[in-house]
Amino acid sequence: MRRRLYLLLTLLFLAMSACPVQAQAQEIRFQNVEVLVWPEYDRERSVLVIYRITLGGDVKLPAEVSLPIPAAAKIPHAVAEQNENGLFNVDYTLSSVQNNMIWVTFLATVPQIHLEYYDPSLELSDTSRVYRFRYLMPYPTDNLVVEIQQPRTASALTLDPPGGTSQQGTDGLTYFGVSVGEVQANLAVNLKITYQKSDDELTQPNTFEPVAPAEPVGESTPGKLNFTEVIPWAVGALGLVMVIAAGWMFLQARKESEETPMKRHKPSRTAKPDSSGNEALYCPQCGKRAAPGDLFCRACGTRLPRG
């Protein structure tokens, strides 16, 4: 009996805990949704679709949000939250294909959420392009705005149903804006986009422009100097180098001459007779007078000459 009562209380607790989650999911509401549709932007024969969603102020966070994308897209290109520091990727799960759609589910912790995907469902026929955009959300939307970017080399873009405004952006491209307004939950909004384009050029190529090969250098190549023009410059440069070298050698020689002490030669002393009439003899080396009869200088030891 006690075991059955414990099991009953456990099941009741689980049922009560599941109720708030379901109620919270039903209360989700989109305050603003801006959808950017950019055909052939940076991927050939595909359309880049960007959702910028602001949750309603009464939505309790964190909240589990599920957004549909076309099954042809297979996976989203980006799922992120936006705060004052920019966009940050979040984890998400994907459902199986349901009614030609795949559901992207994630936990939103801030009011601003961001979703991107590439839709390859662009229809091509000769020079005509057609894309069928479909907005279908399980949550009510207070204000929906769709902006379509006309490809750079396209022309004659039209919308069905017709309407909206067109203007040129700061990037030089033409943008068409459609203000849909309030949309009820699970109510589809369809928009057919048609334009003319005869090439596969992308609006924003994701590869670098090819570098043109260099042309052979010839007489007419800009910046090329002829040999006759080089000779005067070479001679002038050589002369300047020689002048600098001669000046340097002169300064070095003058410096060496100033640093080398001059040798002082002692005056030669000649023999002169003294007061006694004897011939006075001086050392030829140090100049000291020698005494009569000296054979060597008593100062330096040099041999004295004798006449």
PDB file of N, CA and C in Angstrom, residues 104-177:
ATOM      1  N   VAL A 104      14.192  24.059 -35.855  1.00  0.00           N
ATOM      2  CA  VAL A 104      15.417  24.359 -35.103  1.00  0.00           C
ATOM      3  C   VAL A 104      15.004  24.785 -33.701  1.00  0.00           C
ATOM      4  N   THR A 105      15.398  24.022 -32.699  1.00  0.00           N
ATOM      5  CA  THR A 105      14.982  24.280 -31.316  1.00  0.00           C
ATOM      6  C   THR A 105      16.193  24.636 -30.472  1.00  0.00           C
ATOM      7  N   PHE A 106      16.069  25.695 -29.677  1.00  0.00           N
ATOM      8  CA  PHE A 106      17.162  26.155 -28.802  1.00  0.00           C
ATOM      9  C   PHE A 106      16.576  26.896 -27.620  1.00  0.00           C
ATOM     10  N   LEU A 107      17.422  27.194 -26.644  1.00  0.00           N
ATOM     11  CA  LEU A 107      17.007  27.892 -25.443  1.00  0.00           C
ATOM     12  C   LEU A 107      17.440  29.350 -25.530  1.00  0.00           C
ATOM     13  N   ALA A 108      16.451  30.252 -25.547  1.00  0.00           N
ATOM     14  CA  ALA A 108      16.744  31.680 -25.625  1.00  0.00           C
ATOM     15  C   ALA A 108      16.898  32.244 -24.218  1.00  0.00           C
ATOM     16  N   THR A 109      18.027  32.918 -23.986  1.00  0.00           N
ATOM     17  CA  THR A 109      18.283  33.525 -22.676  1.00  0.00           C
ATOM     18  C   THR A 109      18.226  35.049 -22.721  1.00  0.00           C
ATOM     19  N   VAL A 110      18.126  35.628 -23.930  1.00  0.00           N
ATOM     20  CA  VAL A 110      17.997  37.077 -24.110  1.00  0.00           C
ATOM     21  C   VAL A 110      16.864  37.319 -25.105  1.00  0.00           C
ATOM     22  N   PRO A 111      16.310  38.528 -25.152  1.00  0.00           N
ATOM     23  CA  PRO A 111      15.167  38.777 -26.055  1.00  0.00           C
ATOM     24  C   PRO A 111      15.527  38.767 -27.532  1.00  0.00           C
ATOM     25  N   GLN A 112      16.765  39.115 -27.899  1.00  0.00           N
ATOM     26  CA  GLN A 112      17.138  39.206 -29.316  1.00  0.00           C
ATOM     27  C   GLN A 112      17.754  37.889 -29.778  1.00  0.00           C
ATOM     28  N   ILE A 113      17.134  37.260 -30.776  1.00  0.00           N
ATOM     29  CA  ILE A 113      17.653  36.008 -31.324  1.00  0.00           C
ATOM     30  C   ILE A 113      17.858  36.172 -32.834  1.00  0.00           C
ATOM     31  N   HIS A 114      18.722  35.319 -33.379  1.00  0.00           N
ATOM     32  CA  HIS A 114      19.190  35.483 -34.763  1.00  0.00           C
ATOM     33  C   HIS A 114      19.248  34.106 -35.424  1.00  0.00           C
ATOM     34  N   LEU A 115      18.716  34.025 -36.647  1.00  0.00           N
ATOM     35  CA  LEU A 115      18.711  32.763 -37.402  1.00  0.00           C
ATOM     36  C   LEU A 115      19.054  33.042 -38.853  1.00  0.00           C
ATOM     37  N   GLU A 116      19.941  32.219 -39.431  1.00  0.00           N
ATOM     38  CA  GLU A 116      20.307  32.336 -40.841  1.00  0.00           C
ATOM     39  C   GLU A 116      20.282  30.954 -41.488  1.00  0.00           C
ATOM     40  N   TYR A 117      19.885  30.922 -42.754  1.00  0.00           N
ATOM     41  CA  TYR A 117      19.986  29.688 -43.525  1.00  0.00           C
ATOM     42  C   TYR A 117      20.057  30.027 -45.006  1.00  0.00           C
ATOM     43  N   TYR A 118      20.587  29.093 -45.791  1.00  0.00           N
ATOM     44  CA  TYR A 118      20.655  29.221 -47.246  1.00  0.00           C
ATOM     45  C   TYR A 118      19.604  28.303 -47.859  1.00  0.00           C
ATOM     46  N   ASP A 119      18.743  28.891 -48.672  1.00  0.00           N
ATOM     47  CA  ASP A 119      17.686  28.129 -49.333  1.00  0.00           C
ATOM     48  C   ASP A 119      18.057  27.948 -50.811  1.00  0.00           C
ATOM     49  N   PRO A 120      18.297  26.701 -51.247  1.00  0.00           N
ATOM     50  CA  PRO A 120      18.659  26.473 -52.647  1.00  0.00           C
ATOM     51  C   PRO A 120      17.452  26.368 -53.574  1.00  0.00           C
ATOM     52  N   SER A 121      16.277  26.769 -53.110  1.00  0.00           N
ATOM     53  CA  SER A 121      15.050  26.611 -53.904  1.00  0.00           C
ATOM     54  C   SER A 121      14.829  27.741 -54.891  1.00  0.00           C
ATOM     55  N   LEU A 122      15.881  28.389 -55.326  1.00  0.00           N
ATOM     56  CA  LEU A 122      15.766  29.454 -56.315  1.00  0.00           C
ATOM     57  C   LEU A 122      15.488  28.840 -57.685  1.00  0.00           C
ATOM     58  N   GLU A 123      14.449  29.317 -58.331  1.00  0.00           N
ATOM     59  CA  GLU A 123      14.049  28.781 -59.631  1.00  0.00           C
ATOM     60  C   GLU A 123      14.709  29.604 -60.745  1.00  0.00           C
ATOM     61  N   LEU A 124      15.351  28.907 -61.704  1.00  0.00           N
ATOM     62  CA  LEU A 124      16.042  29.568 -62.807  1.00  0.00           C
ATOM     63  C   LEU A 124      15.403  29.146 -64.126  1.00  0.00           C
ATOM     64  N   SER A 125      15.128  30.130 -64.972  1.00  0.00           N
ATOM     65  CA  SER A 125      14.569  29.871 -66.299  1.00  0.00           C
ATOM     66  C   SER A 125      15.084  30.946 -67.259  1.00  0.00           C
ATOM     67  N   ASP A 126      16.015  30.560 -68.107  1.00  0.00           N
ATOM     68  CA  ASP A 126      16.665  31.504 -69.025  1.00  0.00           C
ATOM     69  C   ASP A 126      17.261  32.668 -68.215  1.00  0.00           C
ATOM     70  N   THR A 127      16.738  33.849 -68.404  1.00  0.00           N
ATOM     71  CA  THR A 127      17.270  35.011 -67.693  1.00  0.00           C
ATOM     72  C   THR A 127      16.385  35.419 -66.515  1.00  0.00           C
ATOM     73  N   SER A 128      15.399  34.584 -66.193  1.00  0.00           N
ATOM     74  CA  SER A 128      14.475  34.911 -65.112  1.00  0.00           C
ATOM     75  C   SER A 128      14.796  34.099 -63.860  1.00  0.00           C
ATOM     76  N   ARG A 129      14.623  34.742 -62.704  1.00  0.00           N
ATOM     77  CA  ARG A 129      14.829  34.083 -61.413  1.00  0.00           C
ATOM     78  C   ARG A 129      13.552  34.276 -60.588  1.00  0.00           C
ATOM     79  N   VAL A 130      13.139  33.202 -59.884  1.00  0.00           N
ATOM     80  CA  VAL A 130      11.952  33.257 -59.034  1.00  0.00           C
ATOM     81  C   VAL A 130      12.282  32.609 -57.697  1.00  0.00           C
ATOM     82  N   TYR A 131      11.918  33.298 -56.594  1.00  0.00           N
ATOM     83  CA  TYR A 131      12.056  32.715 -55.264  1.00  0.00           C
ATOM     84  C   TYR A 131      10.747  32.909 -54.514  1.00  0.00           C
ATOM     85  N   ARG A 132      10.269  31.827 -53.900  1.00  0.00           N
ATOM     86  CA  ARG A 132       9.010  31.857 -53.169  1.00  0.00           C
ATOM     87  C   ARG A 132       9.298  31.806 -51.664  1.00  0.00           C
ATOM     88  N   PHE A 133       9.176  32.950 -51.014  1.00  0.00           N
ATOM     89  CA  PHE A 133       9.419  33.036 -49.578  1.00  0.00           C
ATOM     90  C   PHE A 133       8.134  32.772 -48.810  1.00  0.00           C
ATOM     91  N   ARG A 134       8.263  32.014 -47.706  1.00  0.00           N
ATOM     92  CA  ARG A 134       7.094  31.654 -46.897  1.00  0.00           C
ATOM     93  C   ARG A 134       7.414  31.874 -45.422  1.00  0.00           C
ATOM     94  N   TYR A 135       6.612  32.691 -44.775  1.00  0.00           N
ATOM     95  CA  TYR A 135       6.762  32.943 -43.337  1.00  0.00           C
ATOM     96  C   TYR A 135       5.647  32.206 -42.613  1.00  0.00           C
ATOM     97  N   LEU A 136       6.022  31.271 -41.747  1.00  0.00           N
ATOM     98  CA  LEU A 136       5.031  30.490 -41.010  1.00  0.00           C
ATOM     99  C   LEU A 136       5.608  30.180 -39.640  1.00  0.00           C
ATOM    100  N   MET A 137       5.134  30.898 -38.626  1.00  0.00           N
ATOM    101  CA  MET A 137       5.646  30.751 -37.274  1.00  0.00           C
ATOM    102  C   MET A 137       4.550  30.237 -36.337  1.00  0.00           C
ATOM    103  N   PRO A 138       4.912  29.416 -35.361  1.00  0.00           N
ATOM    104  CA  PRO A 138       3.913  28.920 -34.410  1.00  0.00           C
ATOM    105  C   PRO A 138       3.579  29.922 -33.319  1.00  0.00           C
ATOM    106  N   TYR A 139       4.195  31.112 -33.371  1.00  0.00           N
ATOM    107  CA  TYR A 139       3.977  32.125 -32.347  1.00  0.00           C
ATOM    108  C   TYR A 139       3.381  33.383 -32.992  1.00  0.00           C
ATOM    109  N   PRO A 140       2.557  34.110 -32.266  1.00  0.00           N
ATOM    110  CA  PRO A 140       2.024  35.369 -32.819  1.00  0.00           C
ATOM    111  C   PRO A 140       3.126  36.412 -32.964  1.00  0.00           C
ATOM    112  N   THR A 141       3.011  37.233 -33.983  1.00  0.00           N
ATOM    113  CA  THR A 141       4.003  38.262 -34.279  1.00  0.00           C
ATOM    114  C   THR A 141       3.313  39.621 -34.293  1.00  0.00           C
ATOM    115  N   ASP A 142       3.825  40.547 -33.485  1.00  0.00           N
ATOM    116  CA  ASP A 142       3.222  41.875 -33.438  1.00  0.00           C
ATOM    117  C   ASP A 142       3.535  42.693 -34.690  1.00  0.00           C
ATOM    118  N   ASN A 143       4.759  42.554 -35.197  1.00  0.00           N
ATOM    119  CA  ASN A 143       5.148  43.361 -36.367  1.00  0.00           C
ATOM    120  C   ASN A 143       6.170  42.591 -37.204  1.00  0.00           C
ATOM    121  N   LEU A 144       5.820  42.346 -38.454  1.00  0.00           N
ATOM    122  CA  LEU A 144       6.691  41.627 -39.388  1.00  0.00           C
ATOM    123  C   LEU A 144       7.087  42.553 -40.529  1.00  0.00           C
ATOM    124  N   VAL A 145       8.389  42.621 -40.807  1.00  0.00           N
ATOM    125  CA  VAL A 145       8.924  43.408 -41.915  1.00  0.00           C
ATOM    126  C   VAL A 145       9.839  42.506 -42.732  1.00  0.00           C
ATOM    127  N   VAL A 146       9.670  42.516 -44.052  1.00  0.00           N
ATOM    128  CA  VAL A 146      10.507  41.716 -44.964  1.00  0.00           C
ATOM    129  C   VAL A 146      11.272  42.678 -45.856  1.00  0.00           C
ATOM    130  N   GLU A 147      12.583  42.480 -45.957  1.00  0.00           N
ATOM    131  CA  GLU A 147      13.423  43.314 -46.816  1.00  0.00           C
ATOM    132  C   GLU A 147      14.118  42.425 -47.846  1.00  0.00           C
ATOM    133  N   ILE A 148      13.971  42.776 -49.122  1.00  0.00           N
ATOM    134  CA  ILE A 148      14.559  41.988 -50.212  1.00  0.00           C
ATOM    135  C   ILE A 148      15.672  42.794 -50.858  1.00  0.00           C
ATOM    136  N   GLN A 149      16.819  42.165 -50.997  1.00  0.00           N
ATOM    137  CA  GLN A 149      17.972  42.802 -51.652  1.00  0.00           C
ATOM    138  C   GLN A 149      18.036  42.353 -53.110  1.00  0.00           C
ATOM    139  N   GLN A 150      18.015  43.309 -54.031  1.00  0.00           N
ATOM    140  CA  GLN A 150      18.149  42.968 -55.443  1.00  0.00           C
ATOM    141  C   GLN A 150      19.609  42.643 -55.740  1.00  0.00           C
ATOM    142  N   PRO A 151      19.908  41.480 -56.361  1.00  0.00           N
ATOM    143  CA  PRO A 151      21.294  41.134 -56.661  1.00  0.00           C
ATOM    144  C   PRO A 151      21.997  42.220 -57.474  1.00  0.00           C
ATOM    145  N   ARG A 152      23.297  42.285 -57.342  1.00  0.00           N
ATOM    146  CA  ARG A 152      24.075  43.372 -57.932  1.00  0.00           C
ATOM    147  C   ARG A 152      23.916  43.455 -59.448  1.00  0.00           C
ATOM    148  N   THR A 153      23.857  42.331 -60.136  1.00  0.00           N
ATOM    149  CA  THR A 153      23.754  42.354 -61.607  1.00  0.00           C
ATOM    150  C   THR A 153      22.338  42.046 -62.092  1.00  0.00           C
ATOM    151  N   ALA A 154      21.350  42.147 -61.184  1.00  0.00           N
ATOM    152  CA  ALA A 154      19.961  41.856 -61.561  1.00  0.00           C
ATOM    153  C   ALA A 154      19.217  43.149 -61.865  1.00  0.00           C
ATOM    154  N   SER A 155      18.024  42.988 -62.426  1.00  0.00           N
ATOM    155  CA  SER A 155      17.175  44.135 -62.755  1.00  0.00           C
ATOM    156  C   SER A 155      15.720  43.706 -62.703  1.00  0.00           C
ATOM    157  N   ALA A 156      14.843  44.684 -62.722  1.00  0.00           N
ATOM    158  CA  ALA A 156      13.397  44.466 -62.839  1.00  0.00           C
ATOM    159  C   ALA A 156      12.856  43.528 -61.765  1.00  0.00           C
ATOM    160  N   LEU A 157      13.214  43.769 -60.524  1.00  0.00           N
ATOM    161  CA  LEU A 157      12.697  42.934 -59.433  1.00  0.00           C
ATOM    162  C   LEU A 157      11.258  43.342 -59.126  1.00  0.00           C
ATOM    163  N   THR A 158      10.370  42.330 -59.034  1.00  0.00           N
ATOM    164  CA  THR A 158       8.957  42.564 -58.726  1.00  0.00           C
ATOM    165  C   THR A 158       8.516  41.626 -57.606  1.00  0.00           C
ATOM    166  N   LEU A 159       7.455  42.033 -56.911  1.00  0.00           N
ATOM    167  CA  LEU A 159       6.916  41.265 -55.793  1.00  0.00           C
ATOM    168  C   LEU A 159       5.467  40.899 -56.072  1.00  0.00           C
ATOM    169  N   ASP A 160       5.088  39.718 -55.555  1.00  0.00           N
ATOM    170  CA  ASP A 160       3.704  39.267 -55.676  1.00  0.00           C
ATOM    171  C   ASP A 160       3.300  38.632 -54.336  1.00  0.00           C
ATOM    172  N   PRO A 161       2.351  39.229 -53.602  1.00  0.00           N
ATOM    173  CA  PRO A 161       1.541  40.376 -53.996  1.00  0.00           C
ATOM    174  C   PRO A 161       2.368  41.657 -54.074  1.00  0.00           C
ATOM    175  N   PRO A 162       2.007  42.549 -54.960  1.00  0.00           N
ATOM    176  CA  PRO A 162       2.765  43.788 -55.140  1.00  0.00           C
ATOM    177  C   PRO A 162       2.639  44.693 -53.926  1.00  0.00           C
ATOM    178  N   GLY A 163       3.572  45.591 -53.827  1.00  0.00           N
ATOM    179  CA  GLY A 163       3.551  46.538 -52.717  1.00  0.00           C
ATOM    180  C   GLY A 163       4.962  46.786 -52.223  1.00  0.00           C
ATOM    181  N   GLY A 164       5.053  47.522 -51.151  1.00  0.00           N
ATOM    182  CA  GLY A 164       6.345  47.821 -50.563  1.00  0.00           C
ATOM    183  C   GLY A 164       6.982  49.048 -51.176  1.00  0.00           C
ATOM    184  N   THR A 165       8.117  49.367 -50.682  1.00  0.00           N
ATOM    185  CA  THR A 165       8.884  50.525 -51.158  1.00  0.00           C
ATOM    186  C   THR A 165      10.277  50.075 -51.542  1.00  0.00           C
ATOM    187  N   SER A 166      10.918  50.849 -52.413  1.00  0.00           N
ATOM    188  CA  SER A 166      12.291  50.543 -52.823  1.00  0.00           C
ATOM    189  C   SER A 166      13.168  51.754 -52.574  1.00  0.00           C
ATOM    190  N   GLN A 167      14.405  51.490 -52.211  1.00  0.00           N
ATOM    191  CA  GLN A 167      15.365  52.562 -52.000  1.00  0.00           C
ATOM    192  C   GLN A 167      16.772  52.013 -52.192  1.00  0.00           C
ATOM    193  N   GLN A 168      17.702  52.918 -52.443  1.00  0.00           N
ATOM    194  CA  GLN A 168      19.082  52.529 -52.644  1.00  0.00           C
ATOM    195  C   GLN A 168      19.824  52.612 -51.321  1.00  0.00           C
ATOM    196  N   GLY A 169      20.553  51.547 -51.007  1.00  0.00           N
ATOM    197  CA  GLY A 169      21.311  51.503 -49.775  1.00  0.00           C
ATOM    198  C   GLY A 169      22.650  52.193 -49.919  1.00  0.00           C
ATOM    199  N   THR A 170      23.355  52.323 -48.799  1.00  0.00           N
ATOM    200  CA  THR A 170      24.677  52.946 -48.812  1.00  0.00           C
ATOM    201  C   THR A 170      25.697  52.119 -49.585  1.00  0.00           C
ATOM    202  N   ASP A 171      25.401  50.846 -49.821  1.00  0.00           N
ATOM    203  CA  ASP A 171      26.295  49.985 -50.589  1.00  0.00           C
ATOM    204  C   ASP A 171      26.017  50.054 -52.083  1.00  0.00           C
ATOM    205  N   GLY A 172      25.076  50.901 -52.503  1.00  0.00           N
ATOM    206  CA  GLY A 172      24.758  51.042 -53.915  1.00  0.00           C
ATOM    207  C   GLY A 172      23.755  50.045 -54.435  1.00  0.00           C
ATOM    208  N   LEU A 173      23.269  49.132 -53.594  1.00  0.00           N
ATOM    209  CA  LEU A 173      22.287  48.137 -54.010  1.00  0.00           C
ATOM    210  C   LEU A 173      20.871  48.649 -53.761  1.00  0.00           C
ATOM    211  N   THR A 174      19.917  48.043 -54.459  1.00  0.00           N
ATOM    212  CA  THR A 174      18.510  48.413 -54.311  1.00  0.00           C
ATOM    213  C   THR A 174      17.827  47.434 -53.356  1.00  0.00           C
ATOM    214  N   TYR A 175      17.074  47.991 -52.388  1.00  0.00           N
ATOM    215  CA  TYR A 175      16.374  47.191 -51.388  1.00  0.00           C
ATOM    216  C   TYR A 175      14.874  47.476 -51.478  1.00  0.00           C
ATOM    217  N   PHE A 176      14.084  46.408 -51.366  1.00  0.00           N
ATOM    218  CA  PHE A 176      12.639  46.515 -51.374  1.00  0.00           C
ATOM    219  C   PHE A 176      12.122  46.123 -49.987  1.00  0.00           C
ATOM    220  N   GLY A 177      11.342  46.989 -49.387  1.00  0.00           N
ATOM    221  CA  GLY A 177      10.807  46.737 -48.061  1.00  0.00           C
ATOM    222  C   GLY A 177       9.318  46.505 -48.083  1.00  0.00           C
TER     223      GLY A 177
END
